[in-house]
Coordinates of C-alpha atoms in Angstrom, one line a residue:
M68 CA -70.7 -58.1 -11.0
Q69 CA -68.1 -60.2 -12.9
I70 CA -64.7 -58.5 -13.3
H71 CA -62.1 -60.6 -15.1
M72 CA -59.1 -59.2 -13.4
D73 CA -56.7 -60.6 -10.8
A74 CA -56.1 -57.5 -8.6
S75 CA -54.2 -59.5 -5.9
I76 CA -51.2 -59.8 -8.2
F77 CA -50.8 -56.1 -8.4
L78 CA -51.2 -55.5 -4.7
Q79 CA -48.5 -58.0 -3.5
G80 CA -45.7 -56.8 -1.3
G81 CA -45.3 -53.2 -0.4
G82 CA -44.6 -53.6 3.3
E83 CA -46.8 -51.8 5.8
M84 CA -48.7 -49.8 3.2
G85 CA -49.2 -52.8 1.0
A86 CA -50.7 -54.6 3.9
L87 CA -53.0 -51.6 4.8
T88 CA -54.1 -51.3 1.2
R89 CA -55.0 -55.0 1.0
A90 CA -56.8 -54.9 4.4
Y91 CA -58.7 -51.7 3.6
D92 CA -62.5 -52.1 3.3
W93 CA -62.9 -51.0 -0.3
N94 CA -66.5 -52.3 -0.4
K95 CA -67.6 -49.1 1.3
H96 CA -65.3 -46.9 -0.8
P97 CA -66.4 -45.0 -4.0
L98 CA -63.6 -46.6 -5.9
G99 CA -65.0 -50.0 -5.2
T100 CA -63.0 -53.2 -4.6
P101 CA -59.6 -53.6 -6.3
D102 CA -61.0 -56.2 -8.7
T103 CA -63.1 -53.4 -10.2
W104 CA -60.3 -50.9 -10.5
P105 CA -59.0 -49.8 -13.9
Q106 CA -55.9 -51.6 -15.0
S107 CA -54.0 -48.3 -15.1
L108 CA -54.8 -47.7 -11.4
L109 CA -53.7 -51.2 -10.4
T110 CA -50.4 -50.9 -12.3
T111 CA -49.7 -47.4 -10.8
V112 CA -50.5 -48.5 -7.2
S113 CA -48.3 -51.6 -7.7
I114 CA -45.4 -49.4 -8.8
I115 CA -45.9 -47.1 -5.9
L116 CA -46.2 -49.8 -3.2
N117 CA -43.1 -51.6 -4.3
S118 CA -40.9 -48.5 -4.8
R119 CA -38.4 -47.6 -2.2
F120 CA -38.6 -43.9 -3.2
P121 CA -41.3 -41.8 -1.7
M122 CA -44.4 -41.7 -3.9
F123 CA -48.0 -40.5 -3.6
L124 CA -51.0 -40.8 -5.9
W125 CA -54.2 -38.8 -6.3
W126 CA -56.8 -40.7 -8.4
G127 CA -60.1 -39.7 -9.9
P128 CA -62.1 -36.4 -9.7
D129 CA -62.2 -36.6 -5.9
H130 CA -58.4 -37.2 -5.7
Y131 CA -58.5 -40.4 -3.7
Q132 CA -55.0 -41.1 -2.2
F133 CA -52.4 -43.9 -2.2
Y134 CA -48.9 -43.8 -0.8
N135 CA -46.0 -46.2 0.0
D136 CA -43.7 -47.0 3.0
A137 CA -41.0 -44.6 1.8
Y138 CA -43.5 -41.7 2.0
R139 CA -45.0 -42.8 5.3
P140 CA -42.3 -41.2 7.6
S141 CA -43.2 -37.7 6.2
L142 CA -46.6 -38.0 7.8
G143 CA -45.1 -38.2 11.3
T144 CA -47.1 -39.5 14.2
N145 CA -50.5 -38.5 15.6
G146 CA -51.2 -37.0 12.2
K147 CA -52.7 -38.1 8.9
H148 CA -51.5 -41.7 8.8
P149 CA -53.1 -44.2 8.2
F150 CA -56.4 -42.3 7.6
A151 CA -54.9 -40.6 4.5
L152 CA -55.1 -43.9 2.6
G153 CA -58.2 -43.8 0.3
Q154 CA -59.2 -40.3 1.6
K155 CA -60.2 -37.4 -0.6
G156 CA -57.3 -35.0 -1.1
A157 CA -59.3 -31.9 -0.1
E158 CA -60.3 -33.6 3.2
C159 CA -56.8 -34.8 3.9
W160 CA -54.9 -31.6 3.2
P161 CA -57.2 -28.6 4.1
E162 CA -54.2 -26.6 5.5
I163 CA -52.4 -26.7 2.1
W164 CA -55.1 -27.4 -0.5
A165 CA -54.9 -23.8 -1.8
I166 CA -51.2 -24.4 -2.6
I167 CA -51.3 -27.9 -4.1
H168 CA -54.6 -28.0 -5.8
P169 CA -53.7 -25.5 -8.6
L170 CA -50.6 -27.6 -9.3
M171 CA -52.8 -30.7 -9.6
E172 CA -55.3 -29.0 -11.8
Q173 CA -52.4 -27.8 -14.1
V174 CA -51.4 -31.5 -14.6
L175 CA -55.0 -32.8 -14.9
A176 CA -55.7 -30.2 -17.5
G177 CA -53.1 -31.7 -19.8
G178 CA -50.3 -29.4 -18.8
E179 CA -46.7 -30.4 -18.4
S180 CA -45.4 -32.1 -15.3
T181 CA -44.5 -29.7 -12.4
W182 CA -41.3 -29.5 -10.6
Q183 CA -40.7 -27.8 -7.2
E184 CA -37.5 -27.7 -5.3
D185 CA -37.2 -27.1 -1.6
S186 CA -40.7 -25.6 -1.4
L187 CA -42.2 -24.7 1.9
I188 CA -45.5 -26.6 2.3
P189 CA -46.6 -26.8 6.0
I190 CA -48.5 -29.9 7.0
Y191 CA -50.3 -31.2 10.1
R192 CA -48.3 -33.9 11.8
N193 CA -46.9 -34.9 15.2
G194 CA -49.9 -33.2 16.8
Q195 CA -49.2 -29.8 15.3
L196 CA -48.8 -27.7 12.1
E197 CA -45.1 -28.0 11.0
D198 CA -43.1 -26.1 8.4
V199 CA -42.0 -28.8 6.0
Y200 CA -39.9 -28.4 2.8
W201 CA -40.3 -30.7 -0.2
T202 CA -38.6 -31.4 -3.5
F203 CA -41.3 -32.9 -5.7
S204 CA -42.7 -33.5 -9.2
Y205 CA -46.4 -33.8 -10.2
S206 CA -46.9 -36.0 -13.3
A207 CA -50.1 -37.1 -15.1
V208 CA -51.3 -40.7 -14.9
R209 CA -53.5 -41.7 -17.8
G210 CA -56.4 -44.1 -17.3
D211 CA -57.3 -47.1 -19.5
T212 CA -59.0 -45.0 -22.0
G213 CA -56.1 -42.5 -22.4
H214 CA -57.6 -39.7 -20.3
I215 CA -55.7 -38.1 -17.4
A216 CA -57.1 -39.9 -14.4
G217 CA -54.6 -39.1 -11.6
V218 CA -51.6 -37.3 -10.5
L219 CA -48.4 -39.1 -9.5
V220 CA -46.2 -37.4 -6.9
V221 CA -42.5 -38.4 -6.7
C222 CA -41.1 -36.5 -3.8
S223 CA -38.6 -36.2 -1.0
E224 CA -38.8 -34.2 2.2
T225 CA -35.8 -31.8 2.3
T226 CA -36.6 -30.1 5.5
R227 CA -33.2 -31.0 7.1
N228 CA -31.3 -30.0 4.0
V229 CA -33.1 -26.6 3.8
Q230 CA -32.7 -26.0 7.5
S231 CA -29.0 -26.8 7.2
F232 CA -28.7 -24.4 4.3
Q233 CA -30.6 -21.8 6.2
Q234 CA -28.2 -22.2 9.1
L235 CA -25.3 -21.9 6.6
Q236 CA -26.9 -18.7 5.3
L237 CA -27.4 -17.5 8.8
S238 CA -23.7 -18.3 9.6
E239 CA -22.8 -16.3 6.4
Q240 CA -24.8 -13.3 7.5
R241 CA -23.3 -13.4 11.0
Y242 CA -19.9 -13.8 9.5
L243 CA -20.3 -10.7 7.3
S244 CA -21.8 -8.7 10.1
L245 CA -19.0 -9.6 12.5
L246 CA -16.4 -8.9 9.9
Q247 CA -17.8 -5.4 9.5
Q248 CA -17.9 -4.8 13.2
N249 CA -14.5 -6.0 14.2
A250 CA -11.7 -7.7 12.3
S251 CA -10.4 -9.3 15.4
Y252 CA -13.2 -11.9 15.2
A253 CA -11.6 -13.3 12.0
Q254 CA -10.0 -16.3 13.6
R255 CA -13.1 -17.4 15.4
L256 CA -15.1 -17.0 12.2
E257 CA -12.6 -19.1 10.4
L258 CA -13.0 -21.9 12.9
A259 CA -16.8 -21.7 12.5
L260 CA -16.5 -21.8 8.7
Q261 CA -14.3 -24.8 8.8
A262 CA -16.8 -26.6 11.1
A263 CA -19.6 -25.8 8.6
H264 CA -17.5 -26.7 5.6
L265 CA -17.8 -23.2 4.3
G266 CA -15.2 -21.4 2.2
S267 CA -14.5 -17.7 2.6
F268 CA -12.9 -15.2 0.3
E269 CA -12.0 -11.5 0.3
F270 CA -11.8 -9.7 -3.0
N271 CA -9.9 -6.4 -3.2
L272 CA -11.9 -4.3 -5.8
Q273 CA -8.9 -1.9 -6.3
T274 CA -6.0 -4.4 -6.8
G275 CA -7.9 -7.4 -8.0
E276 CA -6.3 -9.6 -5.3
V277 CA -8.3 -12.4 -3.8
I278 CA -7.5 -14.0 -0.5
C279 CA -9.4 -17.2 0.4
N280 CA -9.2 -19.9 3.0
E281 CA -8.4 -23.6 2.3
Q282 CA -12.0 -24.7 2.0
C283 CA -12.7 -22.0 -0.6
R284 CA -9.6 -23.1 -2.5
I285 CA -10.9 -26.7 -2.5
H286 CA -14.4 -25.6 -3.6
L287 CA -13.1 -23.6 -6.5
G288 CA -10.4 -26.1 -7.5
L289 CA -7.6 -23.5 -7.1
P290 CA -3.9 -24.5 -6.7
P291 CA -2.2 -23.7 -3.4
A292 CA -1.2 -20.1 -3.1
A293 CA -1.1 -17.2 -0.6
K294 CA -3.2 -15.0 -2.8
Y295 CA -4.9 -15.0 -6.2
Y296 CA -5.8 -12.5 -8.8
Q297 CA -9.1 -12.0 -10.7
S298 CA -7.6 -12.9 -14.1
E299 CA -6.2 -16.2 -12.8
M300 CA -9.5 -17.2 -11.2
A301 CA -11.4 -16.4 -14.4
D302 CA -9.2 -18.8 -16.4
I303 CA -9.7 -21.6 -13.8
L304 CA -13.4 -21.4 -13.2
D305 CA -16.0 -22.6 -15.7
Q306 CA -16.8 -20.7 -18.8
A307 CA -20.6 -21.2 -18.6
D308 CA -22.6 -17.9 -18.5
R309 CA -19.3 -15.9 -18.1
E310 CA -20.8 -12.7 -19.5
E311 CA -23.9 -13.0 -17.3
K312 CA -21.8 -13.6 -14.2
K313 CA -19.6 -10.7 -15.0
A314 CA -22.6 -8.4 -15.4
A315 CA -24.1 -9.6 -12.1
W316 CA -20.7 -9.0 -10.4
Q317 CA -20.5 -5.4 -11.8
K318 CA -24.1 -4.7 -10.8
A319 CA -23.5 -5.9 -7.2
V320 CA -20.4 -3.7 -6.9
R321 CA -22.1 -0.7 -8.5
E322 CA -25.2 -0.9 -6.3
K323 CA -23.2 -2.0 -3.2
D324 CA -25.3 -5.2 -3.1
I325 CA -24.9 -8.9 -2.7
Y326 CA -23.4 -11.1 -5.5
S327 CA -24.3 -14.7 -5.9
A328 CA -23.5 -17.2 -8.6
E329 CA -23.3 -21.0 -9.2
Y330 CA -20.1 -22.4 -10.7
Q331 CA -19.2 -25.8 -12.1
V332 CA -15.7 -26.7 -10.9
K333 CA -13.8 -29.5 -12.7
Q334 CA -11.7 -31.5 -10.2
A335 CA -8.3 -33.1 -10.8
D336 CA -9.9 -36.5 -11.3
G337 CA -12.2 -35.1 -14.0
S338 CA -15.3 -35.0 -11.9
I339 CA -17.5 -31.9 -11.6
R340 CA -18.6 -30.2 -8.4
Y341 CA -21.2 -27.5 -8.1
V342 CA -20.4 -24.5 -5.9
I343 CA -22.3 -21.3 -4.9
A344 CA -20.2 -18.2 -4.3
S345 CA -22.0 -15.4 -2.4
G346 CA -20.5 -12.2 -1.3
N347 CA -21.4 -8.8 0.1
T348 CA -19.9 -5.5 -1.2
M349 CA -18.1 -3.6 1.5
C350 CA -17.4 0.1 1.3
D351 CA -14.5 2.2 2.6
E352 CA -14.8 5.3 4.8
A353 CA -15.7 7.4 1.8
G354 CA -18.6 5.1 1.0
Q355 CA -17.0 3.7 -2.1
P356 CA -16.9 -0.1 -2.9
A357 CA -13.6 -1.4 -1.6
K358 CA -13.9 -5.2 -1.4
M359 CA -16.2 -8.1 -1.8
V360 CA -16.3 -10.5 1.2
G361 CA -18.2 -13.7 1.0
V362 CA -18.4 -17.5 1.3
T363 CA -18.5 -20.6 -1.0
I364 CA -20.9 -23.5 -0.5
D365 CA -20.6 -27.0 -2.1
I366 CA -24.0 -28.0 -3.4
T367 CA -22.9 -31.0 -5.4
E368 CA -25.0 -33.5 -3.4
Q369 CA -28.1 -31.5 -3.9
K370 CA -27.5 -31.3 -7.6
L371 CA -26.9 -35.1 -7.9
F372 CA -30.1 -35.7 -5.8
T373 CA -32.1 -33.5 -8.2
R374 CA -30.8 -35.4 -11.2
R375 CA -31.5 -38.8 -9.7
L376 CA -35.0 -37.7 -8.8
S377 CA -35.6 -36.3 -12.3
T378 CA -34.3 -39.6 -13.9
L379 CA -36.7 -41.6 -11.6
V380 CA -39.7 -39.5 -12.6
S381 CA -38.8 -39.9 -16.3
E382 CA -38.5 -43.7 -15.9
R383 CA -41.8 -44.0 -14.0
T384 CA -43.6 -41.7 -16.5
A385 CA -42.3 -43.7 -19.5
E386 CA -43.4 -47.0 -17.9
L387 CA -46.9 -45.7 -17.3
Q388 CA -47.1 -44.2 -20.8
R389 CA -46.1 -47.6 -22.3
S390 CA -48.9 -49.3 -20.4
N391 CA -51.4 -46.7 -21.6
D392 CA -50.2 -46.9 -25.2
D393 CA -50.6 -50.7 -25.2
L394 CA -54.2 -50.4 -24.0
L395 CA -55.0 -47.8 -26.7
Q396 CA -53.3 -49.9 -29.4
F397 CA -55.4 -52.9 -28.4
A398 CA -58.6 -50.9 -28.7
H399 CA -57.6 -49.6 -32.1
I400 CA -56.6 -53.0 -33.5
T401 CA -59.7 -54.6 -32.3
S402 CA -61.9 -52.0 -33.9
H403 CA -59.9 -52.1 -37.1
D404 CA -60.3 -55.9 -37.4
L405 CA -64.1 -55.5 -37.4
K406 CA -64.0 -53.4 -40.6
E407 CA -63.3 -56.4 -43.0
P408 CA -66.2 -58.6 -42.0
V409 CA -68.6 -55.6 -42.2
R410 CA -67.2 -54.7 -45.6
K411 CA -67.9 -58.2 -46.8
V412 CA -71.5 -58.1 -45.6
K413 CA -72.0 -54.9 -47.5
V414 CA -70.4 -56.2 -50.7
W415 CA -72.3 -59.5 -50.7
S416 CA -75.6 -57.9 -49.9
S417 CA -75.1 -55.5 -52.8
R418 CA -74.4 -58.3 -55.1
L419 CA -77.4 -60.2 -53.9
Q420 CA -79.6 -57.2 -54.6
Q421 CA -78.1 -56.8 -58.1
D422 CA -78.3 -60.5 -59.0
T423 CA -81.9 -61.0 -57.7
A424 CA -83.4 -57.7 -58.5
S425 CA -85.8 -59.2 -61.1
I426 CA -87.0 -62.1 -58.9
L427 CA -86.9 -60.6 -55.4
S428 CA -90.2 -59.7 -53.9
E429 CA -91.0 -56.2 -52.8
K430 CA -90.8 -57.3 -49.1
G431 CA -87.4 -59.0 -49.8
T432 CA -86.1 -55.8 -51.5
F433 CA -87.3 -53.9 -48.4
Y434 CA -85.5 -56.3 -46.0
L435 CA -82.3 -56.2 -48.1
G436 CA -82.4 -52.4 -48.0
K437 CA -82.6 -52.6 -44.2
V438 CA -79.5 -54.8 -44.2
Q439 CA -77.6 -52.4 -46.3
H440 CA -78.7 -49.5 -44.2
A441 CA -77.7 -51.2 -41.0
T442 CA -74.3 -52.2 -42.6
D443 CA -73.7 -48.5 -43.4
R444 CA -74.4 -47.5 -39.9
I445 CA -72.1 -50.2 -38.5
Q446 CA -69.4 -49.0 -40.8
L447 CA -69.9 -45.5 -39.6
M448 CA -69.8 -46.5 -35.9
I449 CA -66.6 -48.5 -36.4
D450 CA -64.9 -45.6 -38.1
G451 CA -65.9 -43.4 -35.2
I452 CA -64.6 -45.8 -32.6
L453 CA -61.3 -46.1 -34.5
A454 CA -60.9 -42.4 -34.6
Y455 CA -61.8 -42.1 -30.9
S456 CA -59.6 -44.8 -29.6
S457 CA -56.5 -44.0 -31.7
A458 CA -55.4 -41.3 -29.2
S459 CA -56.9 -39.3 -26.4
S460 CA -55.9 -36.2 -28.3
S461 CA -57.5 -37.3 -31.6
E462 CA -59.6 -34.6 -33.4
Q463 CA -63.3 -35.0 -34.1
V464 CA -65.4 -32.9 -36.5
I465 CA -67.4 -30.4 -34.5
T466 CA -70.8 -29.4 -36.0
D467 CA -74.2 -28.1 -34.9
V468 CA -75.9 -31.4 -34.0
D469 CA -79.6 -31.8 -34.1
L470 CA -80.2 -34.2 -31.3
N471 CA -83.8 -34.9 -32.5
L472 CA -82.2 -36.3 -35.7
V473 CA -79.7 -38.3 -33.7
I474 CA -82.5 -39.9 -31.7
Q475 CA -84.5 -40.7 -34.9
Q476 CA -81.4 -42.4 -36.4
V477 CA -81.1 -44.6 -33.3
R478 CA -84.8 -45.5 -33.5
D479 CA -84.5 -46.4 -37.2
D480 CA -81.4 -48.6 -36.5
M481 CA -83.2 -50.3 -33.6
E482 CA -86.6 -50.6 -35.3
I483 CA -86.8 -54.4 -35.1
L484 CA -85.7 -54.5 -31.5
I485 CA -88.1 -51.8 -30.5
Q486 CA -91.0 -53.7 -32.1
D487 CA -89.9 -57.0 -30.4
K488 CA -89.9 -55.2 -27.0
Q489 CA -93.2 -53.5 -27.8
A490 CA -91.3 -50.3 -26.7
T491 CA -92.6 -46.8 -26.6
I492 CA -90.1 -43.9 -26.7
H493 CA -91.3 -40.5 -25.6
V494 CA -88.9 -37.7 -26.6
S495 CA -89.4 -34.0 -25.8
H496 CA -88.0 -31.5 -28.2
L497 CA -84.2 -31.4 -28.1
P498 CA -82.3 -28.3 -29.1
R499 CA -79.2 -28.2 -31.3
I500 CA -75.8 -28.3 -29.6
Q501 CA -72.2 -28.3 -30.8
G502 CA -70.4 -31.6 -30.7
A503 CA -69.3 -34.7 -32.6
A504 CA -72.4 -36.2 -34.1
I505 CA -71.0 -39.8 -34.4
L506 CA -69.9 -39.8 -30.7
L507 CA -73.3 -38.3 -29.5
Y508 CA -75.0 -41.0 -31.5
Q509 CA -73.0 -43.6 -29.6
V510 CA -74.2 -42.2 -26.3
F511 CA -77.9 -42.3 -27.1
Y512 CA -77.6 -45.6 -28.9
N513 CA -76.0 -47.3 -25.8
L514 CA -78.5 -45.7 -23.4
I515 CA -81.6 -46.7 -25.4
Y516 CA -80.1 -50.1 -26.2
N517 CA -79.6 -50.7 -22.4
S518 CA -83.2 -49.8 -21.7
L519 CA -84.4 -52.3 -24.2
K520 CA -81.9 -55.0 -23.2
F521 CA -82.7 -54.8 -19.4
A522 CA -86.5 -54.7 -19.8
K523 CA -88.8 -56.7 -17.5
K524 CA -90.3 -59.8 -19.0
D525 CA -93.7 -59.6 -20.5
T526 CA -93.8 -55.8 -19.8
P527 CA -93.8 -53.3 -22.7
V528 CA -90.8 -51.0 -22.5
V529 CA -91.4 -47.3 -21.9
I530 CA -88.5 -44.9 -22.4
S531 CA -88.6 -41.2 -21.8
I532 CA -86.1 -38.6 -22.9
E533 CA -86.6 -35.2 -21.5
A534 CA -84.4 -32.1 -21.9
K535 CA -84.2 -28.6 -20.5
E536 CA -81.8 -25.7 -21.0
Q537 CA -80.1 -23.9 -18.0
T538 CA -77.5 -21.3 -17.5
E539 CA -74.7 -21.4 -14.9
Q540 CA -72.0 -18.7 -14.6
D541 CA -73.0 -17.2 -18.0
K542 CA -72.6 -20.6 -19.8
K543 CA -75.5 -22.4 -21.4
W544 CA -76.0 -26.1 -20.6
L545 CA -78.4 -28.8 -21.7
S546 CA -79.7 -31.2 -19.1
I547 CA -81.1 -34.5 -20.5
T548 CA -82.7 -37.3 -18.5
V549 CA -83.2 -40.8 -20.0
T550 CA -85.5 -43.0 -17.9
D551 CA -87.0 -46.5 -18.4
N552 CA -89.3 -49.0 -16.6
G553 CA -86.8 -51.8 -16.7
I554 CA -85.3 -54.1 -14.1
G555 CA -83.1 -51.3 -12.6
F556 CA -80.1 -51.9 -10.4
E557 CA -78.9 -51.5 -6.8
P558 CA -78.0 -47.9 -5.8
E559 CA -74.5 -49.0 -4.8
Y560 CA -73.8 -49.5 -8.5
N561 CA -74.7 -45.9 -9.5
S562 CA -71.0 -45.1 -10.2
K563 CA -69.6 -48.6 -10.8
I564 CA -71.7 -49.2 -14.0
F565 CA -69.5 -46.6 -15.8
V566 CA -66.3 -48.7 -15.2
A567 CA -65.0 -50.4 -18.4
F568 CA -65.9 -54.1 -18.6
A569 CA -68.1 -53.9 -15.5
R570 CA -71.1 -56.2 -15.6
L571 CA -74.0 -56.2 -13.1
N572 CA -75.6 -59.3 -14.6
S573 CA -74.3 -62.6 -16.0
K574 CA -73.4 -62.8 -19.7
D575 CA -75.8 -65.8 -20.1
A576 CA -78.7 -63.7 -19.1
Y577 CA -77.8 -60.5 -20.9
E578 CA -75.3 -60.2 -23.7
G579 CA -72.9 -57.3 -24.0
T580 CA -69.3 -56.2 -23.6
G581 CA -69.5 -54.0 -20.5
L582 CA -68.0 -51.1 -22.6
G583 CA -71.2 -49.2 -23.5
L584 CA -71.6 -47.0 -20.5
A585 CA -67.9 -46.5 -20.1
L586 CA -67.9 -45.2 -23.7
C587 CA -70.8 -42.9 -22.8
K588 CA -69.0 -41.4 -19.9
R589 CA -65.9 -40.8 -22.0
V590 CA -67.8 -39.1 -24.8
I591 CA -69.7 -36.9 -22.4
R592 CA -66.5 -35.9 -20.6
R593 CA -64.8 -35.1 -23.9
H594 CA -67.7 -32.7 -24.6
G595 CA -67.0 -31.1 -21.2
G596 CA -70.1 -32.5 -19.6
T597 CA -71.1 -35.1 -16.9
I598 CA -73.2 -38.2 -16.8
T599 CA -74.7 -39.9 -13.6
A600 CA -77.0 -42.8 -13.0
A601 CA -79.6 -43.7 -10.5
G602 CA -81.6 -47.0 -10.2
K603 CA -83.7 -49.2 -7.9
P604 CA -84.3 -52.9 -8.4
G605 CA -87.6 -53.4 -10.3
M606 CA -88.1 -49.6 -10.6
G607 CA -86.1 -48.9 -13.7
A608 CA -83.1 -46.7 -14.3
A609 CA -82.4 -43.0 -14.9
F610 CA -79.4 -41.4 -16.6
H611 CA -78.7 -37.7 -16.2
L612 CA -76.6 -35.9 -18.8
L613 CA -75.3 -32.4 -18.6
L614 CA -73.8 -31.0 -21.8
P615 CA -72.5 -27.6 -22.8
V616 CA -74.5 -26.1 -25.7
T617 CA -71.2 -24.8 -27.3
Q618 CA -67.7 -26.1 -27.4
E619 CA -64.8 -23.8 -26.5
N620 CA -62.4 -23.2 -29.4
N621 CA -64.6 -25.5 -31.5
K622 CA -62.7 -28.5 -30.1
L623 CA -63.4 -31.4 -27.8
Q624 CA -61.4 -31.9 -24.6
H625 CA -58.4 -34.3 -24.6
L626 CA -58.6 -36.9 -21.8

């Protein structure tokens, strides 16, 4: 196979994981060696390996894995590292697959990127199952053809932060409990609050007086004073969501419950700090709400971290999108440039027919008609490719397609080549299905053309196309098998032949672009189906297509 791609450039650097990625025996892996990988995969892996922020990638239908040095510590010791590299996601994460797989499927289905903050996702590491907290985002990574081929995870383990916050909450609960039990513990609690950088306040619901410690005053940006009043604090604190906070406060007092709200506090230097105030409603001897006692916590660092992470995700997503857009634009421009020479062939052949109509022989007229017919078909194919490559979300006209007619059109267009190869094409009756006729034509054109191109020397070509209908989970499918008696190929290339620009034979021996089967796979996937291949050297090749009989919502899928 000849792949014109210098993968080593994209796998340079990356520390330990870069070295492991380069040393990995990809020859035995379903993804194949890096020089056969899609450009989008190489670019994404290069970004991940050379980033100092924890990143993880799932690629392909089986979710094969890549990660960088920054993510490596989260796997601990005696756990999943280094076996997680190149491993299937489901095999690597059986303990949490039920949690993370739905998030991945949401992104792969074309949904928006996910965002989870301080989520508990236990993983197996350090010889045991540990409770681990994460802040992470799942974003789509598009392949060379514009379809969603992988999921990029930009993440950070926040276990220590969450545990610290839980300890603070525990300290708060203990503080409130102790305050209820005995006021004499106030001094000790104040020392504990200072050690934990927690502010404390006591709000008298009858008088509106507020007493708070120094840390609370600093948190809320209050001027030094022995006590404050509710009206004064309302003027100092931020105005955002004031009515909602007021309603939440009244509800907590009315229901003798806990009040919690986040405030933006403007400091003297103009900076903004983020503070959570949380209090518990305390009742008097008559059981009536008397005061609100609580704590304040500065969460500014967590907020800033969230923003930095969001910015990084946006930048990486934009970079990958630019790369995909460039590839799609290249495909579109290339197809567009073909239209003019084809148009000229059509124009000049028409003029030739008009100018020589009286002197041209019957056979010449027949041949010229074949030229014009072939030109029309080429024009139609170019228009289809332009529409298909313009965007992964481009719309196609869905109709009831007679596959028998599609096959006959392919046979008519290949009439000369079929005669030259002394080929026989056996076709069983094919039912109608919903789909894009021009795209399905491309599939069968490429499959039959490959069978003719890769024929044995001095051996008449025999091509068989058989179909049968089947039902799975109340959905009708059409199974089609295309076989030939050609030169075949090694079984190790069963999946690699669908990679764009992949070639199993030299260009001198067999002409072609290496795009035909890649286009077949994309068309079949857009129709919601699958295509697989099997071959043996000297024994021919077989292609198995599985297509739904109807299209949901009368639309093709967006890849």
